[in-house]
Amino acid sequence: MTTQDPVSAQAALEQEIAQLIIDTLNLEHLTVAEVAVDQPLFGDGLGLDSVDALELALALQKHYAIRIDSDVKASRKHFATVASLAAFVQEQRSACGD
């Protein structure tokens, strides 16, 4: 039985989330490779807005069966980059025993 290296598991989750962002927000002009994990999702980065954040939060909750609180300050931190989103999803999954 082999277990996945935590670093490669994180990288795989980051790629999966980047694809989810592309699919959910209809960003077909982008590829996963073009979405840097440390690129800001809002502002000068990908240029997402608050409506995009809401759509993405709903997609993440559905896809990963996690709960995202409406605490704006915490959400802003979690939704900063693909890497921070992946860390948040992993944290939520671990808390749920997944």
mmCIF file of C-alpha atoms in Angstrom:
data_model
loop_
_atom_site.group_PDB
_atom_site.id
_atom_site.type_symbol
_atom_site.label_atom_id
_atom_site.label_comp_id
_atom_site.label_asym_id
_atom_site.label_seq_id
_atom_site.Cartn_x
_atom_site.Cartn_y
_atom_site.Cartn_z
ATOM 1 C CA MET A 1 0.000 0.000 0.000
ATOM 2 C CA THR A 2 1.405 3.385 -0.947
ATOM 3 C CA THR A 3 0.454 6.706 0.524
ATOM 4 C CA GLN A 4 0.761 9.934 -1.354
ATOM 5 C CA ASP A 5 3.498 12.335 -0.282
ATOM 6 C CA PRO A 6 1.862 15.319 1.505
ATOM 7 C CA VAL A 7 3.612 17.731 -0.879
ATOM 8 C CA SER A 8 2.307 15.959 -3.984
ATOM 9 C CA ALA A 9 -1.127 15.619 -2.380
ATOM 10 C CA GLN A 10 -1.146 19.386 -1.818
ATOM 11 C CA ALA A 11 0.006 20.025 -5.404
ATOM 12 C CA ALA A 12 -2.702 17.706 -6.751
ATOM 13 C CA LEU A 13 -5.331 19.494 -4.663
ATOM 14 C CA GLU A 14 -4.076 22.873 -5.908
ATOM 15 C CA GLN A 15 -4.410 21.714 -9.526
ATOM 16 C CA GLU A 16 -7.872 20.325 -8.828
ATOM 17 C CA ILE A 17 -8.974 23.635 -7.271
ATOM 18 C CA ALA A 18 -7.503 25.625 -10.165
ATOM 19 C CA GLN A 19 -9.567 23.475 -12.560
ATOM 20 C CA LEU A 20 -12.652 23.953 -10.374
ATOM 21 C CA ILE A 21 -12.151 27.735 -10.551
ATOM 22 C CA ILE A 22 -11.840 27.590 -14.342
ATOM 23 C CA ASP A 23 -14.921 25.385 -14.716
ATOM 24 C CA THR A 24 -17.115 27.131 -12.142
ATOM 25 C CA LEU A 25 -16.390 30.654 -13.336
ATOM 26 C CA ASN A 26 -16.308 29.839 -17.067
ATOM 27 C CA LEU A 27 -12.687 30.914 -17.481
ATOM 28 C CA GLU A 28 -12.155 28.696 -20.525
ATOM 29 C CA HIS A 29 -9.478 31.051 -21.840
ATOM 30 C CA LEU A 30 -7.226 29.819 -19.001
ATOM 31 C CA THR A 31 -5.535 26.490 -18.389
ATOM 32 C CA VAL A 32 -4.562 25.043 -15.019
ATOM 33 C CA ALA A 33 -0.910 25.708 -15.899
ATOM 34 C CA GLU A 34 -1.703 29.414 -16.318
ATOM 35 C CA VAL A 35 -3.186 29.717 -12.835
ATOM 36 C CA ALA A 36 -0.200 30.105 -10.506
ATOM 37 C CA VAL A 37 -0.898 28.744 -7.033
ATOM 38 C CA ASP A 38 0.427 31.935 -5.434
ATOM 39 C CA GLN A 39 -1.329 34.319 -7.848
ATOM 40 C CA PRO A 40 -3.935 36.520 -6.133
ATOM 41 C CA LEU A 41 -7.447 35.450 -7.103
ATOM 42 C CA PHE A 42 -8.811 38.986 -6.776
ATOM 43 C CA GLY A 43 -7.660 42.410 -7.931
ATOM 44 C CA ASP A 44 -4.613 42.368 -10.188
ATOM 45 C CA GLY A 45 -4.365 38.569 -10.081
ATOM 46 C CA LEU A 46 -7.145 36.588 -11.757
ATOM 47 C CA GLY A 47 -9.459 39.566 -11.350
ATOM 48 C CA LEU A 48 -12.271 37.729 -9.576
ATOM 49 C CA ASP A 49 -15.000 39.725 -7.831
ATOM 50 C CA SER A 50 -17.410 39.138 -4.935
ATOM 51 C CA VAL A 51 -19.962 37.343 -7.132
ATOM 52 C CA ASP A 52 -17.192 35.011 -8.317
ATOM 53 C CA ALA A 53 -16.219 34.404 -4.680
ATOM 54 C CA LEU A 54 -19.773 33.390 -3.825
ATOM 55 C CA GLU A 55 -20.012 31.027 -6.815
ATOM 56 C CA LEU A 56 -16.620 29.546 -5.979
ATOM 57 C CA ALA A 57 -17.546 29.073 -2.303
ATOM 58 C CA LEU A 58 -20.700 27.197 -3.295
ATOM 59 C CA ALA A 59 -18.750 25.011 -5.737
ATOM 60 C CA LEU A 60 -16.086 24.227 -3.121
ATOM 61 C CA GLN A 61 -18.717 23.326 -0.528
ATOM 62 C CA LYS A 62 -20.489 21.021 -2.963
ATOM 63 C CA HIS A 63 -17.373 19.423 -4.468
ATOM 64 C CA TYR A 64 -15.495 18.812 -1.217
ATOM 65 C CA ALA A 65 -18.455 18.504 1.200
ATOM 66 C CA ILE A 66 -17.001 21.207 3.430
ATOM 67 C CA ARG A 67 -18.547 24.158 5.194
ATOM 68 C CA ILE A 68 -17.393 27.711 4.532
ATOM 69 C CA ASP A 69 -18.416 30.217 7.189
ATOM 70 C CA SER A 70 -19.578 33.664 6.194
ATOM 71 C CA ASP A 71 -16.837 35.345 8.269
ATOM 72 C CA VAL A 72 -15.588 37.867 5.719
ATOM 73 C CA LYS A 73 -12.158 38.349 7.276
ATOM 74 C CA ALA A 74 -11.429 34.606 7.409
ATOM 75 C CA SER A 75 -12.856 34.045 3.926
ATOM 76 C CA ARG A 76 -10.681 36.794 2.499
ATOM 77 C CA LYS A 77 -7.615 35.012 3.874
ATOM 78 C CA HIS A 78 -8.701 31.584 2.604
ATOM 79 C CA PHE A 79 -9.677 32.888 -0.839
ATOM 80 C CA ALA A 80 -6.451 34.847 -1.402
ATOM 81 C CA THR A 81 -4.752 32.288 -3.688
ATOM 82 C CA VAL A 82 -5.189 28.758 -4.989
ATOM 83 C CA ALA A 83 -2.584 27.628 -2.443
ATOM 84 C CA SER A 84 -4.477 29.186 0.481
ATOM 85 C CA LEU A 85 -7.737 27.657 -0.763
ATOM 86 C CA ALA A 86 -6.102 24.233 -1.025
ATOM 87 C CA ALA A 87 -4.724 24.546 2.512
ATOM 88 C CA PHE A 88 -8.178 25.549 3.770
ATOM 89 C CA VAL A 89 -9.904 22.649 1.978
ATOM 90 C CA GLN A 90 -7.320 20.202 3.347
ATOM 91 C CA GLU A 91 -7.803 21.606 6.857
ATOM 92 C CA GLN A 92 -11.589 21.266 6.570
ATOM 93 C CA ARG A 93 -11.360 17.720 5.236
ATOM 94 C CA SER A 94 -9.002 16.727 8.053
ATOM 95 C CA ALA A 95 -11.370 18.238 10.624
ATOM 96 C CA CYS A 96 -14.194 16.134 9.174
ATOM 97 C CA GLY A 97 -12.069 12.992 9.306
ATOM 98 C CA ASP A 98 -11.742 12.675 5.523
#
